[in-house]
Amino acid sequence: MIDRSIEVERMEHVISVFGSFDQNLRLIESELNVKILDRENQIHISGEEENVMLAEKAINGLLALAARGESIDAQSVRYILGLVQSGKENEIQKLAGDVICITAKGKPIKPKTLGQKEYCDAIAKNTVTLGIGPAGTGKTYLAVAAAVAAFRAEKVNRIILTRPAVEAGERLGFLPGDLQSKVDPYLRPLYDALFDMLGADTYQKYLEKGNIEVAPLAYMRGRTLDDSFIILDEAQNTSREQMKMFLTRIGFGSKVVITGDITQIDLPEDKVSGLKVAMRVLEGIDDIAVCTLTGADVVRHRLVQKIIEAYEVYEKQHPSAEDAKPQKSGGDRNQTGRSGNRSAGGQNPVTRRPGARSAGQNGRRRGHA
């Protein structure tokens, strides 16, 4: 057992790091099995040497973020602990990034993980950015924030949000209402993000003026989109042809963000995901970035991260039936053709019962009757 002390300059930073009712402090103690006390402008940490060293690095990192005005919550504490435990404590300073956008309620939108920061930097630097990652990593939300920021700065004239209208495993059949009512359920996540950024009234005003367009992917064919910030969401459900069609819509002064999760593809089994193809085809092209987010970048409820990790482990241990299925060879078909079991016309031979007559024979017999 050892004891280490950290000198504190401003107590308000300590209050921010410890959290309401010291909930963040209790989280650090339980995760690293240490004891932490605050006495006379000093934070005392006691426990096993390795755990104390990790706790000291985590608290120093959190204090540095608090000094830069960053809000500290349980999610950020868990992420910092993960960085420290993986030896990446030097990366903590990168989390104090610039604000991407201010929501209608005055909330600043910032990247919360290193993966999100790389994603936001890629959007700012490149014309086309592919953001691939599991649910809850902020792919769509951050892209919409970047689009609103570019629109407010008058870098683009329009925001265009689109996604393929593909059911998530269900068969919904014919939905009631006009065409807009039919596609609205598929585009609801994009509406939600825009409402949060702009507010319902401002969103409606820009929608009526044509500055904002939310439409299914099929509406993009034949168009050239200049001076626009275009977001293609749920791109894992595009076909190869749809993805090529979308990428060739890019006009002058436009910026494109393509988001998707290749672990949640809702296409029929015989269709290849256009996002998977695009990841391979576009890799290495200048001004196009491919950013891969992981479970460590999940910023939803902590159970979401655990669920994603559990599925990853399960899928590694239990390959899908499609992956395990042996490939069919053409040997049997060729052998069948050589053995003469097919007729010259390529059709299967007709098997007759002993004594059965052909249609022609029956016809002649009826004619003689």
CSV table of C-alpha atoms in Angstrom, one decimal:
chain,number,residue,atom,x,y,z
A,1,MET,CA,0.0,0.0,0.0
A,2,ILE,CA,1.3,3.5,-0.9
A,3,ASP,CA,-0.1,7.0,-0.6
A,4,ARG,CA,0.3,9.8,-3.2
A,5,SER,CA,-0.8,13.4,-3.1
A,6,ILE,CA,-1.9,15.8,-5.8
A,7,GLU,CA,-1.6,19.6,-5.3
A,8,VAL,CA,-4.8,21.4,-6.3
A,9,GLU,CA,-4.8,25.1,-7.3
A,10,ARG,CA,-8.5,25.8,-7.6
A,11,MET,CA,-11.1,23.9,-5.6
A,12,GLU,CA,-13.8,24.5,-8.2
A,13,HIS,CA,-11.9,22.2,-10.5
A,14,VAL,CA,-11.9,19.5,-7.8
A,15,ILE,CA,-15.7,19.9,-7.4
A,16,SER,CA,-16.2,19.5,-11.2
A,17,VAL,CA,-14.0,16.4,-11.3
A,18,PHE,CA,-15.5,14.7,-8.2
A,19,GLY,CA,-19.1,15.4,-9.5
A,20,SER,CA,-22.4,15.7,-7.8
A,21,PHE,CA,-22.3,13.9,-4.4
A,22,ASP,CA,-18.8,12.7,-5.3
A,23,GLN,CA,-20.2,10.2,-7.8
A,24,ASN,CA,-17.2,10.5,-10.2
A,25,LEU,CA,-14.9,10.0,-7.3
A,26,ARG,CA,-16.7,6.8,-6.2
A,27,LEU,CA,-16.5,5.6,-9.8
A,28,ILE,CA,-12.7,6.0,-9.9
A,29,GLU,CA,-12.4,4.3,-6.5
A,30,SER,CA,-14.5,1.3,-7.6
A,31,GLU,CA,-12.8,0.9,-11.0
A,32,LEU,CA,-9.2,1.1,-9.6
A,33,ASN,CA,-9.7,-0.2,-6.1
A,34,VAL,CA,-8.2,2.8,-4.4
A,35,LYS,CA,-9.2,5.2,-1.7
A,36,ILE,CA,-9.3,9.0,-2.4
A,37,LEU,CA,-9.6,11.8,0.1
A,38,ASP,CA,-9.6,15.6,-0.3
A,39,ARG,CA,-7.7,17.5,2.4
A,40,GLU,CA,-6.3,21.0,2.5
A,41,ASN,CA,-6.0,21.7,-1.2
A,42,GLN,CA,-4.6,18.2,-1.7
A,43,ILE,CA,-6.0,15.0,-3.1
A,44,HIS,CA,-4.7,11.9,-1.3
A,45,ILE,CA,-4.8,8.5,-3.1
A,46,SER,CA,-4.0,5.3,-1.3
A,47,GLY,CA,-3.9,1.7,-2.5
A,48,GLU,CA,-1.8,-0.7,-4.5
A,49,GLU,CA,1.1,1.0,-6.2
A,50,GLU,CA,0.0,0.4,-9.8
A,51,ASN,CA,-3.6,1.3,-9.1
A,52,VAL,CA,-2.5,4.5,-7.3
A,53,MET,CA,-0.4,5.5,-10.3
A,54,LEU,CA,-3.3,5.0,-12.6
A,55,ALA,CA,-5.7,7.0,-10.4
A,56,GLU,CA,-3.2,9.8,-10.2
A,57,LYS,CA,-2.9,10.0,-14.0
A,58,ALA,CA,-6.7,9.9,-14.4
A,59,ILE,CA,-7.3,12.7,-11.8
A,60,ASN,CA,-4.6,14.9,-13.3
A,61,GLY,CA,-6.1,14.4,-16.8
A,62,LEU,CA,-9.6,15.2,-15.5
A,63,LEU,CA,-8.3,18.3,-13.6
A,64,ALA,CA,-6.7,19.5,-16.8
A,65,LEU,CA,-10.0,19.1,-18.7
A,66,ALA,CA,-11.9,20.9,-16.0
A,67,ALA,CA,-9.3,23.8,-16.1
A,68,ARG,CA,-10.2,24.2,-19.8
A,69,GLY,CA,-13.9,24.5,-19.1
A,70,GLU,CA,-14.8,20.9,-20.1
A,71,SER,CA,-17.8,19.4,-18.3
A,72,ILE,CA,-17.0,16.1,-16.5
A,73,ASP,CA,-19.6,13.4,-16.2
A,74,ALA,CA,-19.5,9.6,-15.6
A,75,GLN,CA,-19.1,8.8,-19.3
A,76,SER,CA,-16.1,11.1,-19.6
A,77,VAL,CA,-14.6,9.6,-16.4
A,78,ARG,CA,-14.9,6.1,-17.8
A,79,TYR,CA,-13.4,7.1,-21.0
A,80,ILE,CA,-10.4,8.8,-19.3
A,81,LEU,CA,-9.9,5.7,-17.1
A,82,GLY,CA,-9.9,3.6,-20.3
A,83,LEU,CA,-7.2,5.8,-21.9
A,84,VAL,CA,-5.1,5.7,-18.7
A,85,GLN,CA,-5.3,1.9,-18.4
A,86,SER,CA,-4.3,1.5,-22.0
A,87,GLY,CA,-1.3,3.8,-21.6
A,88,LYS,CA,-2.8,6.7,-23.6
A,89,GLU,CA,-2.9,9.3,-20.9
A,90,ASN,CA,-0.9,11.7,-23.1
A,91,GLU,CA,-3.9,11.8,-25.5
A,92,ILE,CA,-6.2,13.3,-22.9
A,93,GLN,CA,-5.3,16.9,-23.7
A,94,LYS,CA,-6.6,16.4,-27.3
A,95,LEU,CA,-10.1,16.0,-25.9
A,96,ALA,CA,-10.3,19.7,-25.1
A,97,GLY,CA,-11.4,20.5,-28.6
A,98,ASP,CA,-13.2,23.4,-30.2
A,99,VAL,CA,-16.9,23.7,-30.2
A,100,ILE,CA,-18.5,22.4,-33.4
A,101,CYS,CA,-21.9,23.9,-33.0
A,102,ILE,CA,-24.2,25.5,-30.4
A,103,THR,CA,-27.7,24.0,-30.2
A,104,ALA,CA,-30.9,25.9,-30.1
A,105,LYS,CA,-30.9,25.6,-26.3
A,106,GLY,CA,-27.3,27.0,-26.1
A,107,LYS,CA,-25.6,23.6,-25.5
A,108,PRO,CA,-22.1,23.4,-27.0
A,109,ILE,CA,-21.5,20.3,-29.2
A,110,LYS,CA,-17.9,18.9,-28.9
A,111,PRO,CA,-16.3,15.6,-29.7
A,112,LYS,CA,-16.2,13.5,-26.5
A,113,THR,CA,-13.7,10.9,-27.6
A,114,LEU,CA,-10.4,10.7,-29.6
A,115,GLY,CA,-12.2,8.8,-32.3
A,116,GLN,CA,-14.9,11.5,-32.5
A,117,LYS,CA,-12.3,14.2,-32.7
A,118,GLU,CA,-10.5,12.5,-35.6
A,119,TYR,CA,-13.9,12.2,-37.3
A,120,CYS,CA,-14.7,15.9,-36.9
A,121,ASP,CA,-11.2,16.9,-38.0
A,122,ALA,CA,-11.6,14.7,-41.1
A,123,ILE,CA,-15.0,16.4,-41.9
A,124,ALA,CA,-13.4,19.8,-41.7
A,125,LYS,CA,-10.4,18.9,-43.9
A,126,ASN,CA,-11.9,16.7,-46.6
A,127,THR,CA,-14.6,17.0,-49.2
A,128,VAL,CA,-15.9,13.5,-48.6
A,129,THR,CA,-15.8,11.7,-45.3
A,130,LEU,CA,-16.9,8.2,-44.5
A,131,GLY,CA,-17.8,7.7,-40.8
A,132,ILE,CA,-18.1,4.0,-40.0
A,133,GLY,CA,-18.9,2.7,-36.6
A,134,PRO,CA,-21.4,1.1,-34.2
A,135,ALA,CA,-24.6,2.7,-32.8
A,136,GLY,CA,-24.1,5.5,-30.3
A,137,THR,CA,-20.8,6.8,-31.6
A,138,GLY,CA,-22.3,10.1,-32.7
A,139,LYS,CA,-21.7,9.6,-36.4
A,140,THR,CA,-25.0,11.3,-37.6
A,141,TYR,CA,-25.3,13.8,-34.7
A,142,LEU,CA,-21.8,15.2,-35.2
A,143,ALA,CA,-22.2,15.3,-39.0
A,144,VAL,CA,-25.4,17.3,-38.6
A,145,ALA,CA,-23.6,19.7,-36.2
A,146,ALA,CA,-20.9,20.2,-38.7
A,147,ALA,CA,-23.5,20.9,-41.4
A,148,VAL,CA,-25.4,23.5,-39.3
A,149,ALA,CA,-22.1,25.2,-38.4
A,150,ALA,CA,-21.1,25.4,-42.1
A,151,PHE,CA,-24.6,26.7,-43.0
A,152,ARG,CA,-24.5,29.4,-40.2
A,153,ALA,CA,-21.0,30.5,-41.4
A,154,GLU,CA,-22.4,30.7,-45.0
A,155,LYS,CA,-19.9,28.2,-46.3
A,156,VAL,CA,-22.8,26.3,-47.9
A,157,ASN,CA,-26.2,27.4,-49.1
A,158,ARG,CA,-28.1,24.2,-48.4
A,159,ILE,CA,-28.1,21.2,-46.0
A,160,ILE,CA,-29.3,18.0,-47.6
A,161,LEU,CA,-29.9,14.9,-45.5
A,162,THR,CA,-30.8,11.6,-47.1
A,163,ARG,CA,-30.9,7.9,-46.3
A,164,PRO,CA,-32.1,4.8,-48.0
A,165,ALA,CA,-35.7,3.8,-47.1
A,166,VAL,CA,-35.0,0.3,-46.0
A,167,GLU,CA,-36.9,-1.4,-43.1
A,168,ALA,CA,-34.8,-2.8,-40.2
A,169,GLY,CA,-35.9,-6.4,-40.7
A,170,GLU,CA,-39.6,-5.7,-40.7
A,171,ARG,CA,-42.0,-5.7,-43.7
A,172,LEU,CA,-44.1,-2.6,-43.1
A,173,GLY,CA,-46.1,-2.9,-46.3
A,174,PHE,CA,-48.0,0.1,-47.6
A,175,LEU,CA,-47.9,3.0,-45.2
A,176,PRO,CA,-50.8,5.5,-45.1
A,177,GLY,CA,-50.7,9.1,-46.2
A,178,ASP,CA,-49.0,11.0,-48.9
A,179,LEU,CA,-45.5,10.4,-50.2
A,180,GLN,CA,-43.9,12.6,-47.5
A,181,SER,CA,-45.8,10.8,-44.8
A,182,LYS,CA,-44.5,7.5,-46.1
A,183,VAL,CA,-40.8,8.4,-46.0
A,184,ASP,CA,-40.9,10.5,-42.8
A,185,PRO,CA,-40.5,7.4,-40.5
A,186,TYR,CA,-37.3,6.5,-42.2
A,187,LEU,CA,-35.9,10.0,-41.9
A,188,ARG,CA,-37.0,10.7,-38.3
A,189,PRO,CA,-33.4,10.4,-36.8
A,190,LEU,CA,-32.3,13.2,-39.1
A,191,TYR,CA,-35.2,15.4,-38.2
A,192,ASP,CA,-34.4,14.9,-34.5
A,193,ALA,CA,-30.8,16.0,-34.9
A,194,LEU,CA,-31.9,19.1,-36.9
A,195,PHE,CA,-34.6,20.0,-34.3
A,196,ASP,CA,-32.0,19.8,-31.6
A,197,MET,CA,-29.5,22.0,-33.5
A,198,LEU,CA,-31.9,24.6,-34.9
A,199,GLY,CA,-35.1,24.4,-33.0
A,200,ALA,CA,-38.4,23.4,-34.6
A,201,ASP,CA,-39.4,26.9,-35.8
A,202,THR,CA,-36.1,27.8,-37.4
A,203,TYR,CA,-35.9,24.3,-39.0
A,204,GLN,CA,-39.4,24.8,-40.5
A,205,LYS,CA,-38.5,28.3,-41.8
A,206,TYR,CA,-35.3,26.9,-43.6
A,207,LEU,CA,-37.3,23.9,-44.9
A,208,GLU,CA,-39.9,26.2,-46.5
A,209,LYS,CA,-37.2,28.3,-48.1
A,210,GLY,CA,-35.5,25.2,-49.5
A,211,ASN,CA,-32.3,25.7,-47.5
A,212,ILE,CA,-32.8,22.4,-45.8
A,213,GLU,CA,-33.9,19.2,-47.6
A,214,VAL,CA,-34.6,15.9,-46.0
A,215,ALA,CA,-35.4,13.2,-48.6
A,216,PRO,CA,-34.9,9.5,-49.4
A,217,LEU,CA,-31.9,8.5,-51.4
A,218,ALA,CA,-33.9,7.7,-54.5
A,219,TYR,CA,-34.6,11.4,-54.9
A,220,MET,CA,-30.9,12.2,-55.5
A,221,ARG,CA,-30.7,10.5,-58.9
A,222,GLY,CA,-30.1,12.9,-61.8
A,223,ARG,CA,-29.2,15.9,-59.6
A,224,THR,CA,-26.0,17.9,-59.2
A,225,LEU,CA,-25.6,19.3,-55.7
A,226,ASP,CA,-23.5,22.5,-55.6
A,227,ASP,CA,-22.7,24.6,-52.5
A,228,SER,CA,-24.4,22.0,-50.3
A,229,PHE,CA,-23.5,20.0,-47.2
A,230,ILE,CA,-24.8,16.5,-47.9
A,231,ILE,CA,-25.2,13.8,-45.3
A,232,LEU,CA,-26.0,10.2,-46.3
A,233,ASP,CA,-27.1,8.3,-43.2
A,234,GLU,CA,-27.5,4.5,-42.8
A,235,ALA,CA,-25.3,4.1,-45.8
A,236,GLN,CA,-24.8,0.4,-45.0
A,237,ASN,CA,-28.2,-0.2,-46.5
A,238,THR,CA,-27.3,1.3,-49.9
A,239,SER,CA,-26.6,-1.0,-52.9
A,240,ARG,CA,-23.4,-0.7,-54.8
A,241,GLU,CA,-25.3,1.1,-57.6
A,242,GLN,CA,-27.0,3.5,-55.2
A,243,MET,CA,-23.7,4.5,-53.6
A,244,LYS,CA,-22.0,5.2,-56.9
A,245,MET,CA,-25.1,7.2,-57.9
A,246,PHE,CA,-24.9,9.3,-54.7
A,247,LEU,CA,-21.1,9.9,-54.9
A,248,THR,CA,-21.4,11.2,-58.4
A,249,ARG,CA,-24.0,13.9,-57.3
A,250,ILE,CA,-21.2,16.0,-55.7
A,251,GLY,CA,-21.0,19.5,-57.2
A,252,PHE,CA,-18.7,22.5,-56.7
A,253,GLY,CA,-18.4,23.9,-53.2
A,254,SER,CA,-20.1,20.9,-51.6
A,255,LYS,CA,-19.1,18.7,-48.7
A,256,VAL,CA,-20.3,15.1,-48.2
A,257,VAL,CA,-20.4,13.0,-45.0
A,258,ILE,CA,-21.4,9.3,-45.4
A,259,THR,CA,-22.3,7.4,-42.1
A,260,GLY,CA,-23.1,3.8,-41.5
A,261,ASP,CA,-22.7,0.7,-39.3
A,262,ILE,CA,-21.5,-2.3,-41.3
A,263,THR,CA,-22.6,-4.6,-38.5
A,264,GLN,CA,-26.3,-3.7,-38.9
A,265,ILE,CA,-27.0,-4.2,-42.6
A,266,ASP,CA,-30.7,-4.7,-43.5
A,267,LEU,CA,-30.3,-5.5,-47.2
A,268,PRO,CA,-31.4,-8.9,-48.6
A,269,GLU,CA,-28.7,-11.6,-48.3
A,270,ASP,CA,-28.0,-11.5,-52.0
A,271,LYS,CA,-27.2,-7.8,-52.1
A,272,VAL,CA,-23.7,-6.3,-51.3
A,273,SER,CA,-23.6,-3.2,-49.1
A,274,GLY,CA,-22.6,-0.1,-51.1
A,275,LEU,CA,-20.8,1.2,-48.0
A,276,LYS,CA,-18.5,-1.9,-47.8
A,277,VAL,CA,-17.6,-1.5,-51.5
A,278,ALA,CA,-17.0,2.2,-51.1
A,279,MET,CA,-14.7,1.7,-48.2
A,280,ARG,CA,-12.4,-0.4,-50.4
A,281,VAL,CA,-12.8,1.6,-53.6
A,282,LEU,CA,-12.3,5.1,-52.1
A,283,GLU,CA,-9.4,4.3,-49.8
A,284,GLY,CA,-6.3,6.3,-50.7
A,285,ILE,CA,-8.0,8.9,-52.8
A,286,ASP,CA,-7.0,12.4,-52.0
A,287,ASP,CA,-9.6,14.6,-50.3
A,288,ILE,CA,-11.6,11.5,-49.2
A,289,ALA,CA,-11.2,10.3,-45.6
A,290,VAL,CA,-12.4,7.0,-44.1
A,291,CYS,CA,-12.9,7.2,-40.3
A,292,THR,CA,-13.6,4.1,-38.2
A,293,LEU,CA,-15.2,4.6,-34.8
A,294,THR,CA,-15.2,1.7,-32.3
A,295,GLY,CA,-17.1,0.7,-29.1
A,296,ALA,CA,-14.8,3.0,-27.1
A,297,ASP,CA,-16.4,6.0,-28.9
A,298,VAL,CA,-19.9,5.1,-27.8
A,299,VAL,CA,-21.4,8.1,-25.9
A,300,ARG,CA,-24.8,6.7,-25.1
A,301,HIS,CA,-25.8,4.7,-22.0
A,302,ARG,CA,-22.8,2.6,-20.8
A,303,LEU,CA,-24.8,-0.6,-21.4
A,304,VAL,CA,-24.7,0.2,-25.2
A,305,GLN,CA,-20.9,-0.1,-25.1
A,306,LYS,CA,-21.2,-3.4,-23.2
A,307,ILE,CA,-23.8,-4.7,-25.6
A,308,ILE,CA,-21.6,-3.9,-28.7
A,309,GLU,CA,-18.6,-5.6,-27.1
A,310,ALA,CA,-20.7,-8.7,-26.2
A,311,TYR,CA,-21.9,-8.9,-29.8
A,312,GLU,CA,-18.4,-8.6,-31.2
A,313,VAL,CA,-17.2,-11.4,-29.0
A,314,TYR,CA,-20.2,-13.6,-29.9
A,315,GLU,CA,-19.8,-13.0,-33.6
A,316,LYS,CA,-16.1,-14.0,-33.4
A,317,GLN,CA,-16.9,-17.2,-31.6
A,318,HIS,CA,-20.0,-18.0,-33.8
A,319,PRO,CA,-19.4,-17.1,-37.5
A,320,SER,CA,-22.6,-16.5,-39.4
A,321,ALA,CA,-24.1,-19.3,-41.4
A,322,GLU,CA,-23.3,-17.3,-44.6
A,323,ASP,CA,-19.6,-17.2,-43.7
A,324,ALA,CA,-19.5,-20.9,-42.7
A,325,LYS,CA,-21.4,-22.1,-45.8
A,326,PRO,CA,-19.1,-23.9,-48.2
A,327,GLN,CA,-18.9,-22.5,-51.7
A,328,LYS,CA,-20.7,-24.5,-54.4
A,329,SER,CA,-18.5,-25.9,-57.2
A,330,GLY,CA,-19.5,-26.4,-60.7
A,331,GLY,CA,-18.2,-30.0,-60.8
A,332,ASP,CA,-21.5,-31.7,-60.3
A,333,ARG,CA,-23.3,-29.6,-62.9
A,334,ASN,CA,-20.6,-30.3,-65.5
A,335,GLN,CA,-20.6,-33.9,-64.7
A,336,THR,CA,-24.3,-34.1,-65.0
A,337,GLY,CA,-24.1,-32.4,-68.4
A,338,ARG,CA,-21.5,-35.0,-69.6
A,339,SER,CA,-23.4,-38.0,-68.4
A,340,GLY,CA,-26.3,-37.1,-70.7
A,341,ASN,CA,-28.9,-36.6,-67.9
A,342,ARG,CA,-30.1,-33.4,-69.6
A,343,SER,CA,-31.7,-33.1,-73.0
A,344,ALA,CA,-30.2,-31.2,-75.8
A,345,GLY,CA,-32.4,-28.2,-75.0
A,346,GLY,CA,-30.9,-28.0,-71.5
A,347,GLN,CA,-34.1,-29.2,-69.7
A,348,ASN,CA,-34.4,-32.0,-67.3
A,349,PRO,CA,-35.5,-35.3,-68.9
A,350,VAL,CA,-39.1,-36.4,-68.4
A,351,THR,CA,-39.4,-39.5,-66.4
A,352,ARG,CA,-42.2,-41.8,-67.5
A,353,ARG,CA,-43.8,-44.7,-65.7
A,354,PRO,CA,-43.7,-48.1,-67.4
A,355,GLY,CA,-46.6,-48.3,-69.9
A,356,ALA,CA,-47.4,-44.6,-69.8
A,357,ARG,CA,-48.2,-42.9,-73.2
A,358,SER,CA,-47.0,-39.5,-74.4
A,359,ALA,CA,-49.4,-36.6,-75.0
A,360,GLY,CA,-49.1,-37.3,-78.7
A,361,GLN,CA,-50.0,-40.9,-78.4
A,362,ASN,CA,-53.0,-40.1,-76.2
A,363,GLY,CA,-54.1,-37.6,-78.8
A,364,ARG,CA,-53.9,-40.0,-81.6
A,365,ARG,CA,-55.7,-42.6,-79.6
A,366,ARG,CA,-58.5,-40.2,-78.9
A,367,GLY,CA,-58.6,-39.3,-82.6
A,368,HIS,CA,-59.2,-43.0,-83.6
A,369,ALA,CA,-61.8,-43.5,-81.0
